[in-house]
Amino acid sequence: MTDNNDSAGRSTSGLQADLFYPETEREPGDGNIQRWGFDIHPVVFPVALLIIGVFVAVTLVLGEQAATIYSDVRGFFEGNFGWFYLLSVNLFIVVLAYFALSKYGEITLGGVEAEKEFSDFSWMAMLFSAGMGIGLMFYSVSEPLYYFTNVPGFFDVEAGTGGAGIAAMTQTFFHWGFHPWAIYGLVGLGLAFFSFNRGLPLTFRSIFWPLLGERIYGWPGHLIDLVSVFATLFGLATSLGLGVAQINTGVSYILGENMLGILSVPNNTGMQIALIAVITLIATASVAAGLEAGVRRLSTVNVFFMFALLAFLLVVGPTMSIFGAWVQGLGNYFSDFLSLAFFTGTLGDGASTVHSWTVFYWAWWIAWSPFVGMFVARISKGRTVREFVFGVFVLPSLFSTVWLSAFGGSALFNSLQGNGAVLATYGEAGQTVAMFALLEQFPFSAVSGLLAVTLVVTFFVTSSDSGSLVVDHLTSGGKHNVPRRQRVFWAVTEGLVASLLLYGGGLGALQTAAIATGFPFAVVLVVMCYTVYLGLDKEYELLQSEEFAERIEDLADEDIDFAVGRSRTSVVTNVRENPGTTDD
């Protein structure tokens, strides 16, 4: 997206603004403080900094006690609200599918005059890099191996058998398939619609315009955006913590005695903080370059690296077993979809998997949803609701299953029919080493391992970049573009927060922060289902109105191009033949 539009959502003049924008004199960021190279919201920016500072300070002051407290907090949310996480995310899938398949699927994000601002490939590359990159690199091998030896309670099979391998792939597909992308898709759709179609600020407060009206510019809106900032920052910090742990392990494993034996790299919190510092500098340079020059190009590089690593494993790995695991895993995923989606383990022996894995994932995705959803919204102008849902919900979910089959399936093949080295190394050294233990089983392991490390680093950078841009929007009153100094400030802040929390409470602190912020935000998203419906329904009603038909006639006579999710000719022809209506 170009960086020359400072007027945020109200960038469109003409038909969309005249007929569809709400009647308000407020503009995104119109009450901002502009000083010292910053353009900040007078409430959200300082209060967000205060809340973040207090949370980090408490973690550092408590020291070793922090781990115990975070464990108790995490257990409280998982034990008492797991059912709510499961139910709400299932609701999001139903709502998103309804929007895409119903009459609302033809509505264009950005309105009748909107055009796509990125190619399909660039769009997919950016949204996938923001949504799943680090997580898939971290868990694609370790999670199936965990279920292979600790079979989830949903499945009645013996650990370490072929049946356990099937269960492992099915459970992993479930966690990385449609559910997380439904969360991202719903949030992205709501933000894109109310910003681009209604000209409101690109922040979460705008989604509640149908319920709050002008009050979104007051304290109700401030509170919504503050929760969004908190959830974004700590959801992102969790992923950065996972990513830097894997980078540290990968460099130590490849350069150390396990592979090349040329350098001993310590694998500890101090080294991970140093790595965060170095990578944050890279991310700072990228985010300073802006969305087009920095994030888009780096996201494209990510996708090429990801395809290269995937192709390598498909060629040198157990190819037939990978495709077999993918097909069988998909079959079991689809057949068990509803049962898994609503399985709480309350009446059986499966609660531990649900609480430790599923609830954590759902809370983590929800905590990430302001970040990923807003970023996806930012790059999706000009796409129809149906196209948006297909691109955000369906395609990434299916690609995730291919990736998981290649890496997780290869690890399971090694455990069942190979030398078992991957599982043994995983059992000894933990999750962070699993990916590299797998790659060690194939030719050119040092090269593929270094490529994997590079991929984690680039995902780290794009996540930090995207998160900085999103927090910028939230703390600048919804402006699409903010000063470069402000983008740099938030890139540095994200790295600093992740480092301090790793130092004070470890990865547990980051994961607890994600789960704790995920719960109140899940409530926000449930309400958002209704407000997005109200907005889309109003848009469709206006598209059906006689006033809109008359304006289309005028534009047709003037030979002015526009887009409403279908061809210009078909809309003009339909309106002329059926005044007051548009195509379903």
Coordinates of C-alpha atoms in Angstrom, one line a residue:
M1 CA 0.0 0.0 0.0
T2 CA 1.3 3.4 -0.8
D3 CA 2.3 5.7 2.0
N4 CA 1.0 8.9 0.7
N5 CA -2.5 8.9 2.2
D6 CA -2.6 10.7 5.5
S7 CA -6.4 11.0 5.8
A8 CA -6.9 7.4 6.8
G9 CA -10.3 6.0 6.1
R10 CA -11.7 9.1 4.6
S11 CA -9.5 8.9 1.5
T12 CA -12.4 8.4 -0.9
S13 CA -14.4 11.3 -2.1
G14 CA -17.5 11.0 -4.3
L15 CA -20.1 8.3 -4.4
Q16 CA -18.8 6.2 -1.4
A17 CA -18.4 9.2 0.8
D18 CA -21.7 10.8 -0.2
L19 CA -23.9 7.8 0.3
F20 CA -22.1 5.5 2.8
Y21 CA -20.1 7.5 5.2
P22 CA -21.8 8.3 8.6
E23 CA -22.7 11.9 9.4
T24 CA -19.9 13.0 11.6
E25 CA -17.5 15.9 11.6
R26 CA -14.8 13.8 13.2
E27 CA -11.7 12.8 11.2
P28 CA -9.2 10.1 12.1
G29 CA -6.5 11.6 14.3
D30 CA -8.2 15.1 14.4
G31 CA -7.4 15.5 18.1
N32 CA -3.9 14.2 18.0
I33 CA -0.8 15.8 19.6
Q34 CA 1.9 16.5 17.0
R35 CA 5.2 17.2 18.6
W36 CA 8.8 16.0 18.4
G37 CA 8.2 14.0 15.3
F38 CA 5.3 12.1 16.7
D39 CA 1.6 12.2 15.8
I40 CA -0.2 10.6 18.8
H41 CA -3.6 10.2 20.3
P42 CA -3.7 12.2 23.5
V43 CA -5.2 9.3 25.6
V44 CA -4.4 6.0 24.0
F45 CA -0.7 6.5 23.5
P46 CA 0.3 7.6 27.0
V47 CA -2.1 5.3 28.8
A48 CA -1.0 2.3 26.7
L49 CA 2.7 3.1 27.6
L50 CA 1.8 3.4 31.2
I51 CA 0.0 0.0 31.3
I52 CA 2.8 -1.7 29.4
G53 CA 5.4 -0.2 31.7
V54 CA 3.6 -1.2 34.9
F55 CA 3.2 -4.8 33.7
V56 CA 6.8 -5.1 32.8
A57 CA 8.0 -3.4 36.0
V58 CA 5.9 -5.8 38.1
T59 CA 7.4 -8.8 36.3
L60 CA 10.9 -7.5 37.0
V61 CA 10.2 -6.6 40.6
L62 CA 8.6 -10.0 41.5
G63 CA 11.5 -11.9 39.9
E64 CA 11.2 -15.6 40.5
Q65 CA 7.8 -15.2 42.0
A66 CA 6.5 -14.0 38.6
A67 CA 6.7 -17.5 37.2
T68 CA 4.5 -18.9 39.9
I69 CA 2.0 -16.1 39.6
Y70 CA 1.9 -16.4 35.8
S71 CA 1.3 -20.1 36.0
D72 CA -1.6 -19.6 38.4
V73 CA -3.1 -16.9 36.2
R74 CA -2.8 -19.1 33.1
G75 CA -4.3 -22.0 35.0
F76 CA -7.3 -19.8 36.1
F77 CA -8.1 -18.7 32.6
E78 CA -7.6 -22.2 31.0
G79 CA -9.6 -24.0 33.7
N80 CA -12.5 -21.5 34.0
F81 CA -12.9 -20.0 30.6
G82 CA -11.7 -22.7 28.2
W83 CA -15.3 -23.5 27.2
F84 CA -15.8 -19.8 26.2
Y85 CA -12.7 -19.7 24.0
L86 CA -13.9 -22.9 22.2
L87 CA -17.5 -21.7 21.7
S88 CA -16.5 -18.2 20.6
V89 CA -14.0 -19.3 18.0
N90 CA -16.6 -21.7 16.5
L91 CA -19.0 -18.8 16.3
F92 CA -16.4 -16.8 14.4
I93 CA -16.2 -19.6 11.7
V94 CA -20.0 -19.7 11.3
V95 CA -20.2 -15.9 11.0
L96 CA -17.4 -15.5 8.6
A97 CA -18.7 -18.3 6.3
Y98 CA -22.1 -16.6 6.4
F99 CA -20.7 -13.3 5.4
A100 CA -18.9 -14.8 2.4
L101 CA -21.6 -17.1 1.1
S102 CA -24.6 -14.8 1.6
K103 CA -25.5 -11.7 -0.4
Y104 CA -23.0 -9.7 1.6
G105 CA -20.2 -11.5 -0.2
E106 CA -20.4 -9.2 -3.2
I107 CA -19.7 -6.0 -1.2
T108 CA -16.3 -4.5 -2.0
L109 CA -14.0 -3.4 0.8
G110 CA -13.4 0.2 0.2
G111 CA -16.7 0.8 -1.5
V112 CA -17.8 1.2 -5.1
E113 CA -14.8 3.1 -6.3
A114 CA -12.1 1.0 -4.6
E115 CA -9.3 -0.8 -6.5
K116 CA -6.9 -3.4 -5.4
E117 CA -3.6 -2.0 -4.1
F118 CA -1.5 -5.2 -4.1
S119 CA -1.2 -8.1 -6.4
D120 CA -2.8 -11.4 -5.2
F121 CA 0.7 -12.9 -4.6
S122 CA 2.0 -9.9 -2.6
W123 CA -1.3 -9.8 -0.6
M124 CA -1.1 -13.5 0.3
A125 CA 2.6 -13.2 1.2
M126 CA 2.1 -10.4 3.6
L127 CA -1.0 -11.8 5.4
F128 CA 0.7 -15.2 5.8
S129 CA 3.9 -13.8 7.0
A130 CA 2.0 -11.8 9.6
G131 CA -0.3 -14.5 10.7
M132 CA 1.5 -17.8 11.0
G133 CA 5.2 -17.7 10.2
I134 CA 7.1 -18.0 13.5
G135 CA 4.5 -20.3 15.0
L136 CA 4.6 -22.8 12.1
M137 CA 8.4 -22.9 12.2
F138 CA 8.4 -23.5 16.0
Y139 CA 5.6 -26.1 16.3
S140 CA 5.4 -27.9 12.9
V141 CA 7.8 -30.7 14.1
S142 CA 7.5 -30.5 17.9
E143 CA 3.7 -30.6 18.2
P144 CA 3.1 -33.8 16.2
L145 CA 5.9 -35.5 18.1
Y146 CA 4.4 -34.4 21.4
Y147 CA 1.0 -35.9 20.5
F148 CA 2.7 -39.1 19.2
T149 CA 4.0 -39.8 22.7
N150 CA 1.2 -38.1 24.6
V151 CA -1.9 -39.0 22.6
P152 CA -4.7 -36.4 23.1
G153 CA -7.7 -37.6 25.2
F154 CA -10.0 -37.3 22.2
F155 CA -8.4 -40.2 20.4
D156 CA -8.5 -43.8 21.8
V157 CA -5.2 -45.1 20.4
E158 CA -1.9 -46.3 21.9
A159 CA 1.1 -43.9 22.0
G160 CA 3.9 -44.6 19.7
T161 CA 1.8 -46.4 17.1
G162 CA 0.6 -45.6 13.6
G163 CA -2.7 -44.7 15.1
A164 CA -1.0 -42.2 17.4
G165 CA 0.7 -40.7 14.3
I166 CA -2.8 -40.2 12.6
A167 CA -4.1 -38.7 15.8
A168 CA -1.0 -36.4 16.0
M169 CA -1.5 -35.0 12.5
T170 CA -5.3 -34.6 13.0
Q171 CA -4.9 -32.7 16.3
T172 CA -2.1 -30.5 14.8
F173 CA -4.2 -29.7 11.7
F174 CA -7.0 -28.7 14.0
H175 CA -4.9 -26.2 15.8
W176 CA -3.4 -24.6 12.7
G177 CA -6.3 -24.9 10.3
F178 CA -9.5 -23.0 9.9
H179 CA -10.0 -21.8 13.5
P180 CA -7.1 -19.3 13.8
W181 CA -7.7 -17.9 10.3
A182 CA -11.4 -17.4 11.1
I183 CA -10.3 -15.2 14.0
Y184 CA -8.0 -13.2 11.8
G185 CA -10.5 -13.0 8.9
L186 CA -13.3 -11.8 11.1
V187 CA -11.2 -9.0 12.7
G188 CA -9.7 -8.0 9.4
L189 CA -13.1 -7.9 7.7
G190 CA -14.6 -5.7 10.4
L191 CA -11.6 -3.3 10.4
A192 CA -11.4 -3.0 6.7
F193 CA -15.1 -2.4 6.3
F194 CA -15.6 0.3 8.9
S195 CA -12.4 2.1 7.9
F196 CA -12.6 1.9 4.1
N197 CA -16.4 1.7 3.5
R198 CA -17.4 4.1 6.3
G199 CA -14.3 6.4 6.4
L200 CA -13.8 5.8 10.2
P201 CA -10.4 5.5 11.9
L202 CA -8.5 2.3 11.3
T203 CA -8.8 1.2 14.9
F204 CA -11.0 -1.3 16.8
R205 CA -13.2 1.5 18.1
S206 CA -14.6 2.0 14.6
I207 CA -16.2 -1.5 14.5
F208 CA -18.5 -0.5 17.3
W209 CA -20.0 2.5 15.5
P210 CA -23.3 0.8 14.9
L211 CA -23.7 0.5 18.7
L212 CA -21.8 3.5 20.1
G213 CA -22.0 6.1 17.3
E214 CA -20.0 9.3 18.2
R215 CA -19.1 7.7 21.5
I216 CA -16.4 5.7 19.8
Y217 CA -14.4 9.0 20.0
G218 CA -14.8 9.1 23.8
W219 CA -13.8 6.8 26.6
P220 CA -15.7 3.7 25.4
G221 CA -13.5 3.9 22.2
H222 CA -10.4 4.6 24.2
L223 CA -10.8 1.5 26.3
I224 CA -11.4 -0.7 23.2
D225 CA -8.2 0.6 21.6
L226 CA -6.2 0.2 24.8
V227 CA -7.2 -3.4 25.1
S228 CA -6.2 -3.8 21.5
V229 CA -2.8 -2.3 22.1
F230 CA -2.2 -4.5 25.1
A231 CA -3.3 -7.6 23.3
T232 CA -1.3 -6.8 20.2
L233 CA 2.0 -6.0 22.0
F234 CA 1.9 -9.1 24.2
G235 CA 0.5 -11.5 21.6
L236 CA 3.4 -10.4 19.4
A237 CA 5.9 -10.6 22.2
T238 CA 4.9 -14.3 22.7
S239 CA 5.7 -15.1 19.1
L240 CA 9.0 -13.2 19.3
G241 CA 9.9 -15.1 22.4
L242 CA 9.3 -18.4 20.6
G243 CA 11.1 -17.2 17.5
V244 CA 14.2 -16.1 19.2
A245 CA 14.4 -19.3 21.3
Q246 CA 14.4 -21.3 18.1
I247 CA 16.9 -19.0 16.4
N248 CA 19.3 -19.4 19.4
T249 CA 18.8 -23.2 19.4
G250 CA 19.3 -23.4 15.6
V251 CA 22.5 -21.4 15.5
S252 CA 23.9 -23.3 18.5
Y253 CA 22.9 -26.7 17.0
I254 CA 24.2 -26.0 13.5
L255 CA 27.5 -24.3 14.3
G256 CA 28.2 -26.4 17.4
E257 CA 29.3 -30.0 17.8
N258 CA 26.0 -31.4 16.6
M259 CA 26.7 -30.4 13.0
L260 CA 29.5 -28.2 11.8
G261 CA 31.5 -28.0 15.0
I262 CA 33.0 -24.6 14.2
L263 CA 31.7 -22.4 17.0
S264 CA 30.1 -22.9 20.4
V265 CA 27.1 -20.6 20.8
P266 CA 25.5 -20.4 24.2
N267 CA 21.8 -21.3 24.4
N268 CA 20.4 -19.2 27.2
T269 CA 18.2 -16.1 28.0
G270 CA 21.2 -13.7 27.7
M271 CA 21.9 -14.8 24.2
Q272 CA 18.3 -14.7 23.2
I273 CA 18.0 -11.1 24.5
A274 CA 21.1 -10.2 22.4
L275 CA 19.5 -11.8 19.4
I276 CA 16.3 -9.8 20.0
A277 CA 18.4 -6.6 20.0
V278 CA 20.2 -7.4 16.7
I279 CA 17.0 -8.5 15.0
T280 CA 15.1 -5.5 16.3
L281 CA 17.7 -3.2 14.7
I282 CA 16.9 -5.0 11.4
A283 CA 13.2 -4.7 11.9
T284 CA 13.6 -1.0 12.8
A285 CA 15.3 -0.3 9.5
S286 CA 12.6 -2.3 7.6
V287 CA 9.7 -0.6 9.4
A288 CA 11.3 2.8 8.8
A289 CA 11.2 2.1 5.1
G290 CA 7.4 1.8 5.2
L291 CA 4.8 -0.8 4.1
E292 CA 5.6 -0.9 0.4
A293 CA 9.4 -0.7 0.5
G294 CA 9.9 -2.7 3.7
V295 CA 7.2 -5.1 4.8
R296 CA 5.9 -6.1 1.4
R297 CA 9.3 -6.9 0.0
L298 CA 10.4 -8.8 3.0
S299 CA 7.1 -10.7 3.2
T300 CA 7.7 -11.8 -0.4
V301 CA 11.2 -13.0 0.5
N302 CA 9.7 -14.9 3.4
V303 CA 7.4 -16.8 1.0
F304 CA 10.1 -17.7 -1.4
F305 CA 12.3 -19.0 1.5
M306 CA 9.4 -21.0 2.8
F307 CA 8.7 -22.6 -0.6
A308 CA 12.4 -23.4 -1.0
L309 CA 12.5 -25.2 2.4
L310 CA 9.3 -27.0 1.7
A311 CA 10.4 -28.1 -1.8
F312 CA 13.7 -29.3 -0.3
L313 CA 12.0 -31.5 2.2
L314 CA 9.5 -32.8 -0.4
V315 CA 12.4 -33.8 -2.6
V316 CA 14.8 -35.4 -0.1
G317 CA 12.3 -36.5 2.5
P318 CA 9.9 -39.4 2.5
T319 CA 7.8 -37.9 -0.3
M320 CA 5.1 -40.5 -0.6
S321 CA 4.7 -40.6 3.1
I322 CA 4.3 -36.8 3.3
F323 CA 1.6 -36.8 0.7
G324 CA -0.1 -39.8 2.3
A325 CA 0.0 -38.1 5.7
W326 CA -1.5 -35.0 4.2
V327 CA -4.4 -36.8 2.5
Q328 CA -5.1 -39.0 5.5
G329 CA -4.7 -36.1 7.9
L330 CA -7.1 -33.9 6.0
G331 CA -9.6 -36.7 5.9
N332 CA -9.5 -37.2 9.6
Y333 CA -9.5 -33.5 10.2
F334 CA -12.7 -33.0 8.2
S335 CA -14.4 -36.0 9.6
D336 CA -13.6 -35.1 13.2
F337 CA -13.9 -31.4 12.7
L338 CA -17.1 -30.7 14.7
S339 CA -16.3 -33.1 17.5
L340 CA -12.8 -31.6 18.0
A341 CA -14.2 -28.1 17.7
F342 CA -16.5 -28.6 20.7
F343 CA -14.4 -31.1 22.7
T344 CA -13.7 -29.7 26.2
G345 CA -12.5 -33.0 27.8
T346 CA -14.8 -32.2 30.8
L347 CA -16.4 -35.6 30.8
G348 CA -13.4 -37.7 29.9
D349 CA -9.6 -37.8 29.9
G350 CA -8.8 -35.0 27.5
A351 CA -8.9 -31.8 29.5
S352 CA -5.1 -31.5 29.8
T353 CA -4.6 -31.3 26.0
V354 CA -7.5 -28.9 25.6
H355 CA -6.2 -26.6 28.4
S356 CA -2.5 -26.8 27.6
W357 CA -2.8 -26.6 23.8
T358 CA -6.2 -25.7 22.4
V359 CA -7.2 -23.0 24.8
F360 CA -3.7 -21.6 24.7
Y361 CA -3.7 -21.5 20.9
W362 CA -7.2 -19.9 20.8
A363 CA -6.2 -17.3 23.3
W364 CA -3.0 -16.6 21.5
W365 CA -4.7 -16.2 18.2
I366 CA -7.3 -13.9 19.7
A367 CA -4.5 -11.9 21.4
W368 CA -2.8 -11.7 17.9
S369 CA -6.1 -10.8 16.1
P370 CA -5.8 -7.0 16.6
F371 CA -2.3 -7.2 15.1
V372 CA -2.9 -9.6 12.2
G373 CA -6.5 -8.5 11.6
M374 CA -5.6 -4.8 11.4
F375 CA -2.6 -5.5 9.2
V376 CA -4.7 -7.7 6.9
A377 CA -7.3 -5.0 6.8
R378 CA -4.7 -2.4 5.9
I379 CA -3.6 -4.4 2.8
S380 CA -7.1 -5.6 1.6
K381 CA -8.8 -2.6 0.1
G382 CA -10.5 -3.3 -3.2
R383 CA -11.4 -7.0 -2.5
T384 CA -14.9 -8.3 -2.2
V385 CA -16.0 -9.8 1.1
R386 CA -16.1 -13.3 -0.6
E387 CA -12.7 -12.9 -2.1
F388 CA -11.3 -11.6 1.2
V389 CA -12.7 -14.6 3.1
F390 CA -11.4 -17.1 0.6
G391 CA -8.0 -15.5 0.6
V392 CA -7.7 -15.1 4.4
F393 CA -9.7 -18.1 5.6
V394 CA -9.4 -21.0 3.1
L395 CA -6.0 -20.7 1.3
P396 CA -3.7 -20.2 4.3
S397 CA -5.5 -22.9 6.3
L398 CA -4.8 -25.4 3.5
F399 CA -1.2 -24.3 3.0
S400 CA -0.7 -24.8 6.8
T401 CA -1.8 -28.4 6.4
V402 CA 0.7 -29.0 3.6
W403 CA 3.6 -27.5 5.6
L404 CA 2.6 -29.5 8.7
S405 CA 2.4 -32.7 6.7
A406 CA 5.9 -32.1 5.2
F407 CA 7.7 -31.4 8.5
G408 CA 5.5 -33.1 11.1
G409 CA 4.8 -36.1 8.7
S410 CA 8.5 -36.5 8.1
A411 CA 9.2 -36.5 11.8
L412 CA 6.5 -39.1 12.4
F413 CA 7.9 -41.2 9.5
N414 CA 11.3 -41.1 11.2
S415 CA 9.8 -42.3 14.4
L416 CA 7.7 -45.1 13.0
Q417 CA 10.0 -46.4 10.1
G418 CA 13.3 -44.6 10.6
N419 CA 16.0 -44.5 13.2
G420 CA 13.9 -42.5 15.7
A421 CA 16.6 -39.9 16.1
V422 CA 14.3 -36.9 15.8
L423 CA 12.0 -38.0 18.6
A424 CA 15.0 -38.9 20.8
T425 CA 16.6 -35.5 20.3
Y426 CA 13.3 -33.8 20.9
G427 CA 12.9 -35.7 24.1
E428 CA 16.3 -34.7 25.3
A429 CA 16.5 -31.1 24.2
G430 CA 12.9 -29.9 23.8
Q431 CA 10.8 -28.1 21.3
T432 CA 13.2 -25.6 19.9
V433 CA 15.6 -28.2 18.6
A434 CA 13.0 -30.4 16.8
M435 CA 13.1 -28.7 13.4
F436 CA 16.9 -28.9 13.2
A437 CA 17.0 -32.5 14.5
L438 CA 14.7 -33.4 11.6
L439 CA 16.7 -31.5 8.9
E440 CA 19.8 -33.3 10.2
Q441 CA 18.4 -36.6 8.9
F442 CA 18.7 -35.5 5.3
P443 CA 21.5 -34.3 2.9
F444 CA 22.8 -30.8 3.1
S445 CA 21.5 -30.5 6.7
A446 CA 23.7 -27.5 7.6
V447 CA 22.5 -25.6 4.5
S448 CA 18.8 -26.4 5.1
G449 CA 19.2 -25.7 8.9
L450 CA 20.7 -22.2 8.1
L451 CA 17.9 -21.6 5.7
A452 CA 15.4 -22.5 8.5
V453 CA 17.2 -20.1 10.9
T454 CA 17.1 -17.4 8.2
L455 CA 13.4 -18.0 7.7
V456 CA 12.7 -17.6 11.4
V457 CA 14.7 -14.4 11.4
T458 CA 12.8 -12.9 8.5
F459 CA 9.5 -13.9 10.0
F460 CA 10.6 -12.3 13.2
V461 CA 11.4 -9.1 11.3
T462 CA 8.1 -9.0 9.4
S463 CA 6.1 -9.7 12.6
S464 CA 7.8 -6.8 14.3
D465 CA 7.3 -4.6 11.3
S466 CA 3.6 -5.4 11.0
G467 CA 3.1 -5.1 14.7
S468 CA 4.7 -1.7 14.8
L469 CA 2.5 -0.5 12.0
V470 CA -0.6 -1.8 13.8
V471 CA 0.2 -0.2 17.1
D472 CA 0.9 3.0 15.3
H473 CA -2.6 3.0 13.9
L474 CA -4.1 2.3 17.3
T475 CA -2.1 5.0 19.1
S476 CA -2.4 7.7 16.4
G477 CA -6.2 7.8 16.4
G478 CA -6.6 5.5 13.4
K479 CA -4.4 7.3 10.9
H480 CA -3.1 5.1 8.1
N481 CA 0.3 6.7 8.0
V482 CA 2.3 8.1 10.9
P483 CA 5.7 9.7 11.1
R484 CA 8.7 7.4 10.6
R485 CA 10.1 8.3 14.1
Q486 CA 6.9 6.9 15.6
R487 CA 7.1 3.6 13.6
V488 CA 10.7 3.2 14.8
F489 CA 9.7 3.9 18.4
W490 CA 7.2 1.1 18.5
A491 CA 9.6 -1.4 16.7
V492 CA 12.1 -0.7 19.5
T493 CA 9.5 -0.9 22.2
E494 CA 8.3 -4.4 21.0
G495 CA 11.8 -5.7 21.2
L496 CA 12.4 -4.1 24.6
V497 CA 9.2 -5.6 26.0
A498 CA 10.0 -9.1 24.7
S499 CA 13.5 -8.9 26.1
L500 CA 12.4 -7.7 29.6
L501 CA 9.7 -10.3 29.9
L502 CA 12.1 -13.0 28.9
Y503 CA 14.5 -11.8 31.5
G504 CA 12.0 -11.4 34.2
G505 CA 9.6 -14.3 33.7
G506 CA 10.7 -16.3 30.8
L507 CA 8.4 -17.6 28.0
G508 CA 5.8 -18.4 30.6
A509 CA 5.3 -14.7 31.2
L510 CA 4.8 -14.0 27.6
Q511 CA 2.3 -16.9 27.2
T512 CA 0.3 -15.8 30.2
A513 CA 0.1 -12.3 29.0
A514 CA -1.3 -13.6 25.7
I515 CA -3.9 -15.8 27.4
A516 CA -4.9 -13.1 29.9
T517 CA -5.4 -10.4 27.2
G518 CA -7.1 -13.0 25.0
F519 CA -10.1 -13.4 27.2
P520 CA -11.5 -9.8 27.4
F521 CA -10.7 -9.5 23.7
A522 CA -12.7 -12.6 22.9
V523 CA -15.7 -10.9 24.5
V524 CA -15.0 -7.9 22.2
L525 CA -14.9 -10.1 19.1
V526 CA -18.2 -11.8 20.0
V527 CA -19.9 -8.4 20.1
M528 CA -18.1 -7.5 16.9
C529 CA -19.9 -10.3 15.0
Y530 CA -23.1 -8.3 15.5
T531 CA -21.7 -4.9 14.6
V532 CA -20.1 -6.2 11.4
Y533 CA -23.4 -7.7 10.4
L534 CA -25.2 -4.4 11.0
G535 CA -22.6 -2.6 8.9
L536 CA -22.7 -5.1 6.0
D537 CA -26.5 -5.1 6.1
K538 CA -26.7 -1.3 5.9
E539 CA -24.2 -1.3 3.0
Y540 CA -26.2 -3.9 1.1
E541 CA -29.4 -1.9 1.7
L542 CA -27.8 1.2 0.3
L543 CA -26.6 -0.7 -2.7
Q544 CA -30.2 -1.7 -3.3
S545 CA -31.5 1.8 -3.0
E546 CA -33.0 3.9 -5.8
E547 CA -30.6 6.7 -4.9
F548 CA -27.6 4.5 -5.5
A549 CA -29.1 3.3 -8.8
E550 CA -29.6 6.9 -9.9
R551 CA -26.0 7.7 -9.0
I552 CA -24.7 4.7 -11.0
E553 CA -26.7 5.9 -14.0
D554 CA -25.0 9.3 -13.7
L555 CA -21.5 7.7 -13.5
A556 CA -22.3 5.4 -16.4
D557 CA -23.3 8.4 -18.6
E558 CA -20.0 10.1 -17.6
D559 CA -18.1 6.9 -18.4
I560 CA -16.5 6.8 -14.9
D561 CA -15.1 3.4 -13.7
F562 CA -16.0 2.0 -10.3
A563 CA -16.0 -1.4 -8.5
V564 CA -18.7 -3.0 -6.5
G565 CA -17.5 -6.6 -6.5
R566 CA -18.6 -7.3 -10.1
S567 CA -17.9 -5.8 -13.6
R568 CA -18.9 -2.3 -14.3
T569 CA -21.0 -3.3 -17.3
S570 CA -23.1 -5.9 -15.4
V571 CA -24.0 -3.5 -12.7
V572 CA -24.9 -0.7 -15.1
T573 CA -27.0 -3.1 -17.2
N574 CA -28.7 -4.5 -14.2
V575 CA -29.5 -1.1 -12.7
R576 CA -30.9 0.1 -16.0
E577 CA -33.1 -2.9 -16.4
N578 CA -34.2 -3.2 -12.7
P579 CA -34.1 0.3 -11.1
G580 CA -33.5 0.2 -7.3
T581 CA -31.8 -3.1 -7.3
T582 CA -28.3 -4.7 -7.7
D583 CA -27.3 -8.2 -8.4
D584 CA -27.3 -10.7 -5.5

